[in-house]
Amino acid sequence: MDVVDGGVDRGQNPRATMERDSDDKIADPSWFSPKKLLFVFCVVNLINYIDRGAIASNGVNGSLGTCTSTGTCSAGSGIQGDFNLSNFQDGVLSSAFMVGLLVASPIFASVAKSVNPFRLIGIGLSIWTLAVVGCGLSFDFWSITFCRMFVGVGEASFVSLAAPFIDDNAPQAQKSAWLAMFYMCIPTGYALGYVYGGLVGSVLPWRAAFWGEAILMLPFAVLGFVIKPLHLKGFAPDDKGKNRTDNLNVLPTGYGFSAVLKDLKLLLVDKVYVTNILGYIAYNFVLGAYSYWGPKAGYNIYKMENADMIFGGITVICGIVGTLSGGVVLDFMDATISNAFKLLSVSTFIGGLFCFAAFCFKSMYAFLALFAVGELLVFATQGPVNFIVLHCVKPSLRPLAMAMSTVSIHIFGDVPSSPLVGVLQDYVHNWRVTALVLTFVLFPAAAIWFIGIFLNSVDRYNEDSEPDAVTRESAVAPLLEEA
């Protein structure tokens, strides 16, 4: 299977085509095929979100100590118990990684123009690995918060660059499905994190959960440095930062801060991009708080004895089926930006109705049935929403578009939602009311994405990467050859 970098332009001259054919014949196929690339990125993404789920699990996050009216007190457990954290501090801890992600994402996206993007992923994963080791060695609220910030720094390179690599190497008719496979790892990772955290917390100190994550990630951090560098559409440099002369369509010429500001301006004036991200922010506001507070809410509302396992199991099944279904359905509909907005608005609205209705029932079984259907529909958005991010901008803007998408949905979405839900719960002392208020936010998300259907949208995947780029005569060769 040949995975081409956007195909050949209709106006391409015959000499360029012959040069490409000649280059392809003499090139040695890489063992690192597109499917292997997808597998590696999926596993890394899975580990990233296992970490998110583990720190939210009852086994790792724990609870504060309690005292009865008779004066009998029980010790707290996990991070919250050991460091005596309020619900607000606990919510802040879940969002601390965002500080590093906010600062580092635009930097990695910009540096990708002068340093091979695959090497940047290796650097980021190395930082991530060291940071989670530090979480296991932390001794108070501030030390673990500091380490969580560097977890965000390490994650920044991966979230900015992995999806463009996948988009470049996916078969043309399966781009949404491949993206869906990658983003399927988000709910699956969260769910496995709940289970992993619950199991580790029941037999070992909570710190061991972070050290286990570091062991899992280390081989992939090393892989980023030892494998032959892969090249991203619109970006020319090799791992030493020198401009290459093979397999290039364009050579970006602006690497400085002013170029980043110029690119940011292009994103901010793009109505399709902005509308998509606004809906994504509202959506992630809900999903972020669900993922962090879900096990505690389930335990308190429905007296679930194994809330970590139950929420983990539901999220794994619904996350896998829902996310994959969203990508497959979009490919079946014809993967266009307009169709992606249709799928986003409909699935989020109906999914929101099911989730809202679920929290209205007092029966745990009715709740689980309705909530499972709601999550199935809500998770169907992952492939389509990121398809829009990648295809509404020029190729050279994709890493920055992904970086700013990630930063935006966190800094305006799940970062404030976790502590705000904690504050609301501290005020109302009723998890059912808190959950209903939170779930209602899904409806504005659906409304925003519905507006996107009527915008003038153009798929810009095959446009030149840079307006001021140095254009080569030869066409782009495949980034990877099928092994």
Tab-separated table of C-alpha atoms in Angstrom:
chain	number	residue	atom	x	y	z
A	1	MET	CA	0.000	0.000	0.000
A	2	ASP	CA	1.413	3.350	-0.986
A	3	VAL	CA	0.576	6.156	1.376
A	4	VAL	CA	1.142	9.365	-0.452
A	5	ASP	CA	1.636	12.801	0.919
A	6	GLY	CA	-1.526	14.395	-0.380
A	7	GLY	CA	-1.257	12.874	-3.856
A	8	VAL	CA	0.057	14.505	-7.040
A	9	ASP	CA	-1.254	17.921	-8.013
A	10	ARG	CA	-3.178	17.952	-11.262
A	11	GLY	CA	-0.900	20.652	-12.609
A	12	GLN	CA	2.316	18.786	-11.800
A	13	ASN	CA	4.753	18.677	-14.705
A	14	PRO	CA	5.738	15.294	-16.301
A	15	ARG	CA	9.417	15.739	-15.436
A	16	ALA	CA	8.573	15.971	-11.739
A	17	THR	CA	6.481	12.820	-11.983
A	18	MET	CA	9.330	10.908	-13.630
A	19	GLU	CA	11.759	12.131	-10.947
A	20	ARG	CA	9.452	10.878	-8.269
A	21	ASP	CA	8.984	7.485	-9.938
A	22	SER	CA	12.754	7.118	-10.219
A	23	ASP	CA	13.277	8.084	-6.580
A	24	ASP	CA	10.626	5.610	-5.439
A	25	LYS	CA	12.278	2.729	-7.300
A	26	ILE	CA	15.670	3.234	-5.746
A	27	ALA	CA	14.430	4.021	-2.256
A	28	ASP	CA	14.691	1.235	0.286
A	29	PRO	CA	11.329	0.561	1.957
A	30	SER	CA	11.356	1.283	5.666
A	31	TRP	CA	10.454	-1.525	8.081
A	32	PHE	CA	8.563	1.154	9.982
A	33	SER	CA	5.397	0.897	7.874
A	34	PRO	CA	2.320	3.132	8.210
A	35	LYS	CA	0.481	0.500	10.226
A	36	LYS	CA	3.415	0.179	12.625
A	37	LEU	CA	3.533	3.954	12.949
A	38	LEU	CA	-0.161	3.986	13.863
A	39	PHE	CA	0.350	1.176	16.371
A	40	VAL	CA	3.259	2.921	18.119
A	41	PHE	CA	1.421	6.256	18.319
A	42	CYS	CA	-1.713	4.533	19.636
A	43	VAL	CA	0.234	2.825	22.419
A	44	VAL	CA	1.958	6.089	23.399
A	45	ASN	CA	-1.382	7.898	23.429
A	46	LEU	CA	-2.830	5.088	25.520
A	47	ILE	CA	-0.069	5.443	28.130
A	48	ASN	CA	-0.570	9.214	28.202
A	49	TYR	CA	-4.213	8.798	29.131
A	50	ILE	CA	-3.645	5.874	31.468
A	51	ASP	CA	-1.721	8.433	33.490
A	52	ARG	CA	-4.721	10.812	33.401
A	53	GLY	CA	-7.085	8.076	34.498
A	54	ALA	CA	-4.768	6.725	37.190
A	55	ILE	CA	-4.378	10.070	38.967
A	56	ALA	CA	-8.181	10.424	39.000
A	57	SER	CA	-8.834	6.893	40.259
A	58	ASN	CA	-9.910	6.264	43.830
A	59	GLY	CA	-6.932	3.948	44.253
A	60	VAL	CA	-4.343	6.659	43.461
A	61	ASN	CA	-6.222	9.880	44.128
A	62	GLY	CA	-7.729	8.538	47.341
A	63	SER	CA	-9.767	10.574	49.812
A	64	LEU	CA	-9.439	12.737	52.893
A	65	GLY	CA	-9.552	11.311	56.389
A	66	THR	CA	-12.920	11.463	58.164
A	67	CYS	CA	-14.084	11.824	61.737
A	68	THR	CA	-17.413	10.718	63.199
A	69	SER	CA	-19.507	12.625	65.729
A	70	THR	CA	-18.153	10.334	68.438
A	71	GLY	CA	-14.613	11.453	67.697
A	72	THR	CA	-13.511	8.318	65.879
A	73	CYS	CA	-11.284	9.255	62.935
A	74	SER	CA	-10.029	7.266	59.964
A	75	ALA	CA	-6.887	8.061	58.018
A	76	GLY	CA	-7.075	9.375	54.479
A	77	SER	CA	-5.750	7.490	51.489
A	78	GLY	CA	-3.931	8.163	48.238
A	79	ILE	CA	-2.660	11.561	47.132
A	80	GLN	CA	-5.541	13.518	48.642
A	81	GLY	CA	-5.209	11.774	51.994
A	82	ASP	CA	-1.393	11.881	52.196
A	83	PHE	CA	-1.148	15.560	51.248
A	84	ASN	CA	-4.442	16.615	52.911
A	85	LEU	CA	-5.829	18.273	49.759
A	86	SER	CA	-9.153	20.078	49.520
A	87	ASN	CA	-11.432	19.291	46.583
A	88	PHE	CA	-10.262	22.510	44.945
A	89	GLN	CA	-6.579	21.581	45.329
A	90	ASP	CA	-7.404	18.097	44.070
A	91	GLY	CA	-9.014	19.627	40.988
A	92	VAL	CA	-6.019	21.916	40.448
A	93	LEU	CA	-3.714	18.896	40.591
A	94	SER	CA	-5.611	17.256	37.748
A	95	SER	CA	-5.109	20.367	35.622
A	96	ALA	CA	-1.515	21.266	36.513
A	97	PHE	CA	-0.097	19.522	33.430
A	98	MET	CA	-1.820	22.209	31.361
A	99	VAL	CA	0.724	24.848	32.383
A	100	GLY	CA	3.527	22.901	30.708
A	101	LEU	CA	1.329	21.987	27.760
A	102	LEU	CA	0.338	25.628	27.222
A	103	VAL	CA	3.923	26.859	27.167
A	104	ALA	CA	5.521	23.991	25.272
A	105	SER	CA	2.960	23.153	22.548
A	106	PRO	CA	3.485	26.290	20.396
A	107	ILE	CA	7.241	25.974	20.914
A	108	PHE	CA	7.375	22.377	19.695
A	109	ALA	CA	5.077	23.201	16.757
A	110	SER	CA	7.379	26.071	15.736
A	111	VAL	CA	10.664	24.213	16.279
A	112	ALA	CA	9.320	21.425	14.036
A	113	LYS	CA	10.218	23.682	11.094
A	114	SER	CA	13.924	23.417	11.902
A	115	VAL	CA	14.264	20.113	13.824
A	116	ASN	CA	12.905	16.800	12.611
A	117	PRO	CA	9.431	16.367	14.176
A	118	PHE	CA	10.027	12.700	15.009
A	119	ARG	CA	13.087	13.618	17.085
A	120	LEU	CA	10.988	16.219	18.906
A	121	ILE	CA	8.527	13.498	19.863
A	122	GLY	CA	11.444	11.499	21.345
A	123	ILE	CA	12.540	14.523	23.392
A	124	GLY	CA	8.999	15.094	24.636
A	125	LEU	CA	8.474	11.495	25.681
A	126	SER	CA	11.788	11.532	27.574
A	127	ILE	CA	10.669	14.586	29.549
A	128	TRP	CA	7.318	12.893	30.210
A	129	THR	CA	9.019	9.769	31.546
A	130	LEU	CA	11.228	11.724	33.965
A	131	ALA	CA	8.257	13.820	35.106
A	132	VAL	CA	6.066	10.850	36.091
A	133	VAL	CA	9.002	9.381	38.017
A	134	GLY	CA	9.097	12.707	39.870
A	135	CYS	CA	5.363	12.404	40.637
A	136	GLY	CA	6.106	9.150	42.426
A	137	LEU	CA	8.844	10.850	44.461
A	138	SER	CA	6.787	13.943	45.412
A	139	PHE	CA	6.358	14.900	49.059
A	140	ASP	CA	3.611	17.565	49.118
A	141	PHE	CA	1.022	19.391	46.984
A	142	TRP	CA	3.506	21.787	45.386
A	143	SER	CA	6.104	19.161	44.486
A	144	ILE	CA	3.609	16.887	42.727
A	145	THR	CA	1.993	19.892	41.031
A	146	PHE	CA	5.418	20.937	39.696
A	147	CYS	CA	6.025	17.449	38.303
A	148	ARG	CA	2.575	17.383	36.703
A	149	MET	CA	3.470	20.608	34.887
A	150	PHE	CA	6.446	18.856	33.295
A	151	VAL	CA	4.202	15.945	32.325
A	152	GLY	CA	2.424	18.562	30.208
A	153	VAL	CA	5.709	19.723	28.685
A	154	GLY	CA	6.554	16.168	27.689
A	155	GLU	CA	3.115	15.566	26.211
A	156	ALA	CA	3.206	18.775	24.157
A	157	SER	CA	5.399	17.501	21.319
A	158	PHE	CA	3.380	14.326	20.897
A	159	VAL	CA	-0.078	15.918	20.791
A	160	SER	CA	1.143	18.529	18.278
A	161	LEU	CA	2.875	16.186	15.853
A	162	ALA	CA	1.421	12.664	16.092
A	163	ALA	CA	-1.909	13.349	14.356
A	164	PRO	CA	-0.308	15.052	11.298
A	165	PHE	CA	2.007	12.043	10.887
A	166	ILE	CA	-1.006	9.703	10.972
A	167	ASP	CA	-2.988	11.887	8.585
A	168	ASP	CA	-0.093	11.864	6.092
A	169	ASN	CA	0.308	8.095	6.153
A	170	ALA	CA	-3.303	6.903	6.356
A	171	PRO	CA	-4.977	5.506	3.210
A	172	GLN	CA	-6.975	8.230	1.480
A	173	ALA	CA	-10.315	6.480	2.027
A	174	GLN	CA	-9.590	5.707	5.694
A	175	LYS	CA	-8.141	8.931	7.102
A	176	SER	CA	-11.019	9.476	9.551
A	177	ALA	CA	-10.932	5.839	10.649
A	178	TRP	CA	-7.174	5.987	11.327
A	179	LEU	CA	-7.566	9.202	13.303
A	180	ALA	CA	-10.431	7.565	15.192
A	181	MET	CA	-8.179	4.610	16.098
A	182	PHE	CA	-5.627	7.059	17.476
A	183	TYR	CA	-8.169	9.082	19.470
A	184	MET	CA	-9.907	5.923	20.637
A	185	CYS	CA	-6.941	5.631	22.991
A	186	ILE	CA	-8.155	8.678	24.945
A	187	PRO	CA	-11.267	7.121	26.519
A	188	THR	CA	-9.642	3.702	26.546
A	189	GLY	CA	-6.572	5.081	28.314
A	190	TYR	CA	-8.674	6.942	30.859
A	191	ALA	CA	-10.677	3.803	31.557
A	192	LEU	CA	-7.633	1.567	31.840
A	193	GLY	CA	-6.133	4.239	34.088
A	194	TYR	CA	-9.095	3.955	36.465
A	195	VAL	CA	-8.669	0.187	36.583
A	196	TYR	CA	-4.868	0.366	36.767
A	197	GLY	CA	-4.964	2.973	39.536
A	198	GLY	CA	-7.553	1.011	41.482
A	199	LEU	CA	-5.560	-2.219	41.260
A	200	VAL	CA	-2.190	-0.656	42.094
A	201	GLY	CA	-3.677	1.393	44.935
A	202	SER	CA	-5.200	-1.723	46.485
A	203	VAL	CA	-1.924	-3.664	46.729
A	204	LEU	CA	0.898	-1.084	46.538
A	205	PRO	CA	1.517	2.534	47.550
A	206	TRP	CA	-0.027	5.020	45.081
A	207	ARG	CA	3.459	6.157	44.060
A	208	ALA	CA	4.089	2.818	42.346
A	209	ALA	CA	1.432	3.653	39.739
A	210	PHE	CA	3.562	6.523	38.377
A	211	TRP	CA	6.739	4.443	38.321
A	212	GLY	CA	4.920	1.736	36.354
A	213	GLU	CA	3.866	4.331	33.759
A	214	ALA	CA	7.463	5.478	33.356
A	215	ILE	CA	8.605	1.909	32.677
A	216	LEU	CA	5.917	1.540	29.989
A	217	MET	CA	6.832	4.791	28.232
A	218	LEU	CA	10.633	4.482	28.311
A	219	PRO	CA	11.013	2.192	25.227
A	220	PHE	CA	8.997	4.616	23.095
A	221	ALA	CA	11.064	7.578	24.248
A	222	VAL	CA	14.197	5.704	23.166
A	223	LEU	CA	12.574	4.758	19.839
A	224	GLY	CA	12.167	8.437	18.969
A	225	PHE	CA	15.965	8.808	18.960
A	226	VAL	CA	17.145	5.532	17.418
A	227	ILE	CA	14.741	5.074	14.495
A	228	LYS	CA	15.444	6.629	11.110
A	229	PRO	CA	13.740	10.048	11.196
A	230	LEU	CA	10.382	10.278	9.461
A	231	HIS	CA	9.357	13.400	7.590
A	232	LEU	CA	6.177	15.385	7.807
A	233	LYS	CA	4.368	16.979	4.902
A	234	GLY	CA	5.330	20.653	4.670
A	235	PHE	CA	8.450	20.226	6.838
A	236	ALA	CA	11.834	19.566	5.345
A	237	PRO	CA	14.594	19.273	7.971
A	238	ASP	CA	16.409	16.159	9.007
A	239	ASP	CA	17.275	15.240	12.595
A	240	LYS	CA	20.295	17.566	12.550
A	241	GLY	CA	18.219	20.589	11.567
A	242	LYS	CA	19.644	20.829	8.014
A	243	ASN	CA	17.450	21.282	4.983
A	244	ARG	CA	17.132	18.031	3.081
A	245	THR	CA	17.138	17.777	-0.693
A	246	ASP	CA	15.020	14.652	-1.092
A	247	ASN	CA	11.327	13.869	-0.686
A	248	LEU	CA	10.390	17.543	-0.337
A	249	ASN	CA	7.657	19.627	-1.816
A	250	VAL	CA	8.419	22.834	0.005
A	251	LEU	CA	11.132	24.215	2.212
A	252	PRO	CA	9.722	26.583	4.874
A	253	THR	CA	11.815	29.713	5.189
A	254	GLY	CA	10.469	31.431	8.314
A	255	TYR	CA	11.385	29.871	11.660
A	256	GLY	CA	11.236	32.834	14.033
A	257	PHE	CA	8.806	34.166	16.611
A	258	SER	CA	7.255	36.522	14.084
A	259	ALA	CA	6.435	33.529	11.875
A	260	VAL	CA	4.642	31.861	14.802
A	261	LEU	CA	2.579	34.995	15.410
A	262	LYS	CA	1.739	35.139	11.723
A	263	ASP	CA	0.590	31.510	11.787
A	264	LEU	CA	-1.468	32.108	14.938
A	265	LYS	CA	-3.218	35.011	13.248
A	266	LEU	CA	-4.120	32.779	10.311
A	267	LEU	CA	-5.718	30.312	12.720
A	268	LEU	CA	-7.634	32.972	14.646
A	269	VAL	CA	-9.241	34.439	11.520
A	270	ASP	CA	-10.244	31.034	10.155
A	271	LYS	CA	-13.976	30.789	10.968
A	272	VAL	CA	-14.106	27.024	10.444
A	273	TYR	CA	-11.157	26.382	12.759
A	274	VAL	CA	-12.427	28.757	15.473
A	275	THR	CA	-15.998	27.381	15.381
A	276	ASN	CA	-14.704	23.818	15.628
A	277	ILE	CA	-12.479	24.652	18.582
A	278	LEU	CA	-15.230	26.558	20.454
A	279	GLY	CA	-17.475	23.506	20.251
A	280	TYR	CA	-14.556	21.290	21.257
A	281	ILE	CA	-13.883	23.470	24.316
A	282	ALA	CA	-17.454	23.125	25.601
A	283	TYR	CA	-17.377	19.390	24.875
A	284	ASN	CA	-14.065	18.906	26.679
A	285	PHE	CA	-15.287	20.951	29.653
A	286	VAL	CA	-17.759	18.150	30.311
A	287	LEU	CA	-15.550	15.187	29.385
A	288	GLY	CA	-12.649	16.453	31.494
A	289	ALA	CA	-14.781	16.756	34.622
A	290	TYR	CA	-16.473	13.405	33.907
A	291	SER	CA	-13.100	11.704	33.695
A	292	TYR	CA	-11.804	13.224	36.923
A	293	TRP	CA	-14.877	13.293	39.148
A	294	GLY	CA	-16.855	10.418	37.587
A	295	PRO	CA	-15.727	7.637	39.950
A	296	LYS	CA	-16.333	9.799	43.040
A	297	ALA	CA	-19.732	10.963	41.770
A	298	GLY	CA	-20.770	7.393	40.970
A	299	TYR	CA	-19.669	6.196	44.379
A	300	ASN	CA	-21.557	8.937	46.208
A	301	ILE	CA	-24.768	8.975	44.113
A	302	TYR	CA	-25.249	5.248	43.551
A	303	LYS	CA	-23.055	3.792	46.305
A	304	MET	CA	-20.970	1.907	43.749
A	305	GLU	CA	-18.581	-0.315	45.635
A	306	ASN	CA	-16.219	-0.596	42.642
A	307	ALA	CA	-16.701	2.780	41.000
A	308	ASP	CA	-13.230	2.727	39.401
A	309	MET	CA	-13.920	-0.623	37.750
A	310	ILE	CA	-17.485	0.232	36.685
A	311	PHE	CA	-16.643	3.608	35.165
A	312	GLY	CA	-13.510	2.142	33.661
A	313	GLY	CA	-15.397	-0.719	32.038
A	314	ILE	CA	-18.133	1.514	30.600
A	315	THR	CA	-15.618	4.008	29.265
A	316	VAL	CA	-13.445	1.312	27.649
A	317	ILE	CA	-16.343	-0.282	25.769
A	318	CYS	CA	-18.133	2.935	24.822
A	319	GLY	CA	-14.876	4.730	24.046
A	320	ILE	CA	-13.647	2.046	21.660
A	321	VAL	CA	-16.976	1.440	19.910
A	322	GLY	CA	-18.034	5.095	19.854
A	323	THR	CA	-14.736	6.569	18.660
A	324	LEU	CA	-14.195	3.958	15.943
A	325	SER	CA	-17.816	4.281	14.818
A	326	GLY	CA	-17.478	8.045	14.466
A	327	GLY	CA	-14.468	7.709	12.162
A	328	VAL	CA	-15.987	4.906	10.088
A	329	VAL	CA	-19.321	6.727	9.723
A	330	LEU	CA	-17.575	9.908	8.552
A	331	ASP	CA	-15.592	7.964	5.939
A	332	PHE	CA	-18.830	6.283	4.819
A	333	MET	CA	-20.625	9.649	4.573
A	334	ASP	CA	-17.656	11.037	2.594
A	335	ALA	CA	-15.058	12.691	4.788
A	336	THR	CA	-15.731	16.394	4.279
A	337	ILE	CA	-15.621	19.213	6.786
A	338	SER	CA	-19.352	19.900	6.428
A	339	ASN	CA	-20.244	16.245	7.045
A	340	ALA	CA	-17.919	16.196	10.051
A	341	PHE	CA	-19.833	19.148	11.579
A	342	LYS	CA	-23.132	17.322	10.965
A	343	LEU	CA	-21.880	14.227	12.745
A	344	LEU	CA	-20.471	16.272	15.631
A	345	SER	CA	-23.661	18.242	16.293
A	346	VAL	CA	-26.071	15.310	16.049
A	347	SER	CA	-24.059	12.795	18.096
A	348	THR	CA	-23.250	15.336	20.831
A	349	PHE	CA	-26.865	16.518	21.162
A	350	ILE	CA	-28.393	13.038	21.353
A	351	GLY	CA	-25.559	11.783	23.566
A	352	GLY	CA	-26.089	14.749	25.900
A	353	LEU	CA	-29.791	13.870	26.215
A	354	PHE	CA	-28.974	10.312	27.262
A	355	CYS	CA	-26.310	11.378	29.782
A	356	PHE	CA	-28.582	14.051	31.293
A	357	ALA	CA	-31.455	11.577	31.601
A	358	ALA	CA	-29.135	9.021	33.219
A	359	PHE	CA	-28.377	11.249	36.211
A	360	CYS	CA	-32.129	11.837	36.734
A	361	PHE	CA	-32.701	8.183	37.639
A	362	LYS	CA	-32.223	6.862	41.158
A	363	SER	CA	-31.705	3.307	39.953
A	364	MET	CA	-28.057	2.502	39.369
A	365	TYR	CA	-28.942	0.057	36.578
A	366	ALA	CA	-31.038	2.634	34.699
A	367	PHE	CA	-28.206	5.112	35.118
A	368	LEU	CA	-25.603	2.705	33.739
A	369	ALA	CA	-27.725	1.784	30.705
A	370	LEU	CA	-28.528	5.379	29.707
A	371	PHE	CA	-25.066	6.701	30.512
A	372	ALA	CA	-23.456	3.967	28.392
A	373	VAL	CA	-25.556	4.947	25.355
A	374	GLY	CA	-24.763	8.621	25.974
A	375	GLU	CA	-21.027	7.989	26.194
A	376	LEU	CA	-21.166	5.860	23.040
A	377	LEU	CA	-22.602	8.801	21.098
A	378	VAL	CA	-20.452	11.466	22.732
A	379	PHE	CA	-17.217	9.611	21.995
A	380	ALA	CA	-18.141	9.397	18.286
A	381	THR	CA	-16.841	12.971	17.965
A	382	GLN	CA	-13.138	12.247	18.399
A	383	GLY	CA	-12.308	11.357	14.790
A	384	PRO	CA	-14.462	14.043	13.090
A	385	VAL	CA	-13.390	16.945	15.309
A	386	ASN	CA	-9.700	16.290	14.682
A	387	PHE	CA	-10.301	15.664	10.981
A	388	ILE	CA	-11.580	19.249	10.799
A	389	VAL	CA	-8.538	20.582	12.678
A	390	LEU	CA	-6.150	18.875	10.251
A	391	HIS	CA	-7.993	19.626	7.015
A	392	CYS	CA	-9.231	23.198	7.439
A	393	VAL	CA	-5.638	24.552	7.449
A	394	LYS	CA	-2.609	24.274	5.161
A	395	PRO	CA	-0.205	21.364	5.831
A	396	SER	CA	2.474	23.569	7.392
A	397	LEU	CA	-0.066	24.861	9.932
A	398	ARG	CA	-1.209	21.438	11.103
A	399	PRO	CA	1.214	21.014	14.040
A	400	LEU	CA	0.400	24.505	15.325
A	401	ALA	CA	-3.323	23.915	14.693
A	402	MET	CA	-3.164	20.693	16.724
A	403	ALA	CA	-1.101	22.393	19.427
A	404	MET	CA	-3.499	25.318	19.788
A	405	SER	CA	-6.487	22.971	19.650
A	406	THR	CA	-5.036	20.951	22.518
A	407	VAL	CA	-4.090	24.052	24.492
A	408	SER	CA	-7.509	25.644	23.967
A	409	ILE	CA	-9.616	22.635	24.930
A	410	HIS	CA	-7.559	22.207	28.075
A	411	ILE	CA	-7.068	25.772	29.237
A	412	PHE	CA	-10.702	26.738	28.582
A	413	GLY	CA	-12.186	23.252	28.917
A	414	ASP	CA	-11.060	20.549	31.322
A	415	VAL	CA	-8.554	22.700	33.228
A	416	PRO	CA	-11.189	25.017	34.728
A	417	SER	CA	-13.931	22.377	34.760
A	418	SER	CA	-12.288	20.060	37.320
A	419	PRO	CA	-11.717	22.718	40.013
A	420	LEU	CA	-15.017	24.489	39.187
A	421	VAL	CA	-16.941	21.258	39.626
A	422	GLY	CA	-15.083	20.793	42.909
A	423	VAL	CA	-16.138	24.284	44.023
A	424	LEU	CA	-19.759	23.641	42.952
A	425	GLN	CA	-19.823	20.383	44.868
A	426	ASP	CA	-18.329	22.035	47.955
A	427	TYR	CA	-21.195	24.562	47.716
A	428	VAL	CA	-24.224	22.344	46.938
A	429	HIS	CA	-23.034	19.106	48.584
A	430	ASN	CA	-25.106	17.126	46.074
A	431	TRP	CA	-23.285	15.100	43.416
A	432	ARG	CA	-26.476	14.519	41.388
A	433	VAL	CA	-27.129	18.256	40.985
A	434	THR	CA	-23.467	18.847	40.195
A	435	ALA	CA	-23.495	16.147	37.503
A	436	LEU	CA	-26.688	17.513	35.889
A	437	VAL	CA	-25.314	21.058	35.728
A	438	LEU	CA	-22.097	19.760	34.179
A	439	THR	CA	-23.868	17.557	31.602
A	440	PHE	CA	-26.005	20.466	30.368
A	441	VAL	CA	-22.872	22.048	28.865
A	442	LEU	CA	-22.948	19.401	26.105
A	443	PHE	CA	-25.913	21.172	24.495
A	444	PRO	CA	-24.067	24.450	23.773
A	445	ALA	CA	-21.269	22.327	22.273
A	446	ALA	CA	-23.758	20.675	19.904
A	447	ALA	CA	-25.219	24.087	18.982
A	448	ILE	CA	-21.808	25.538	18.110
A	449	TRP	CA	-20.918	22.585	15.892
A	450	PHE	CA	-24.340	22.873	14.233
A	451	ILE	CA	-23.402	26.424	13.161
A	452	GLY	CA	-20.290	24.994	11.504
A	453	ILE	CA	-22.434	23.105	8.982
A	454	PHE	CA	-23.366	26.386	7.309
A	455	LEU	CA	-19.860	27.858	7.089
A	456	ASN	CA	-17.997	27.982	3.779
A	457	SER	CA	-15.460	25.192	4.358
A	458	VAL	CA	-12.630	24.083	2.076
A	459	ASP	CA	-10.374	21.051	2.581
A	460	ARG	CA	-6.868	22.558	2.376
A	461	TYR	CA	-4.833	19.384	2.824
A	462	ASN	CA	-3.292	19.581	-0.665
A	463	GLU	CA	-2.477	23.289	-0.629
A	464	ASP	CA	1.142	24.465	-0.591
A	465	SER	CA	2.546	24.432	2.901
A	466	GLU	CA	3.946	27.958	3.008
A	467	PRO	CA	3.153	31.037	0.905
A	468	ASP	CA	6.811	32.050	1.027
A	469	ALA	CA	8.203	28.555	0.657
A	470	VAL	CA	10.959	27.534	-1.701
A	471	THR	CA	9.185	25.128	-4.080
A	472	ARG	CA	11.044	22.112	-5.430
A	473	GLU	CA	10.464	20.679	-8.837
A	474	SER	CA	10.047	17.116	-7.647
A	475	ALA	CA	6.854	15.912	-6.075
A	476	VAL	CA	6.459	14.545	-2.599
A	477	ALA	CA	7.400	10.905	-2.215
A	478	PRO	CA	5.559	8.720	0.265
A	479	LEU	CA	6.647	9.291	3.833
A	480	LEU	CA	6.659	5.565	4.454
A	481	GLU	CA	6.556	2.502	2.276
A	482	GLU	CA	4.397	-0.429	3.309
A	483	ALA	CA	6.687	-3.141	4.664
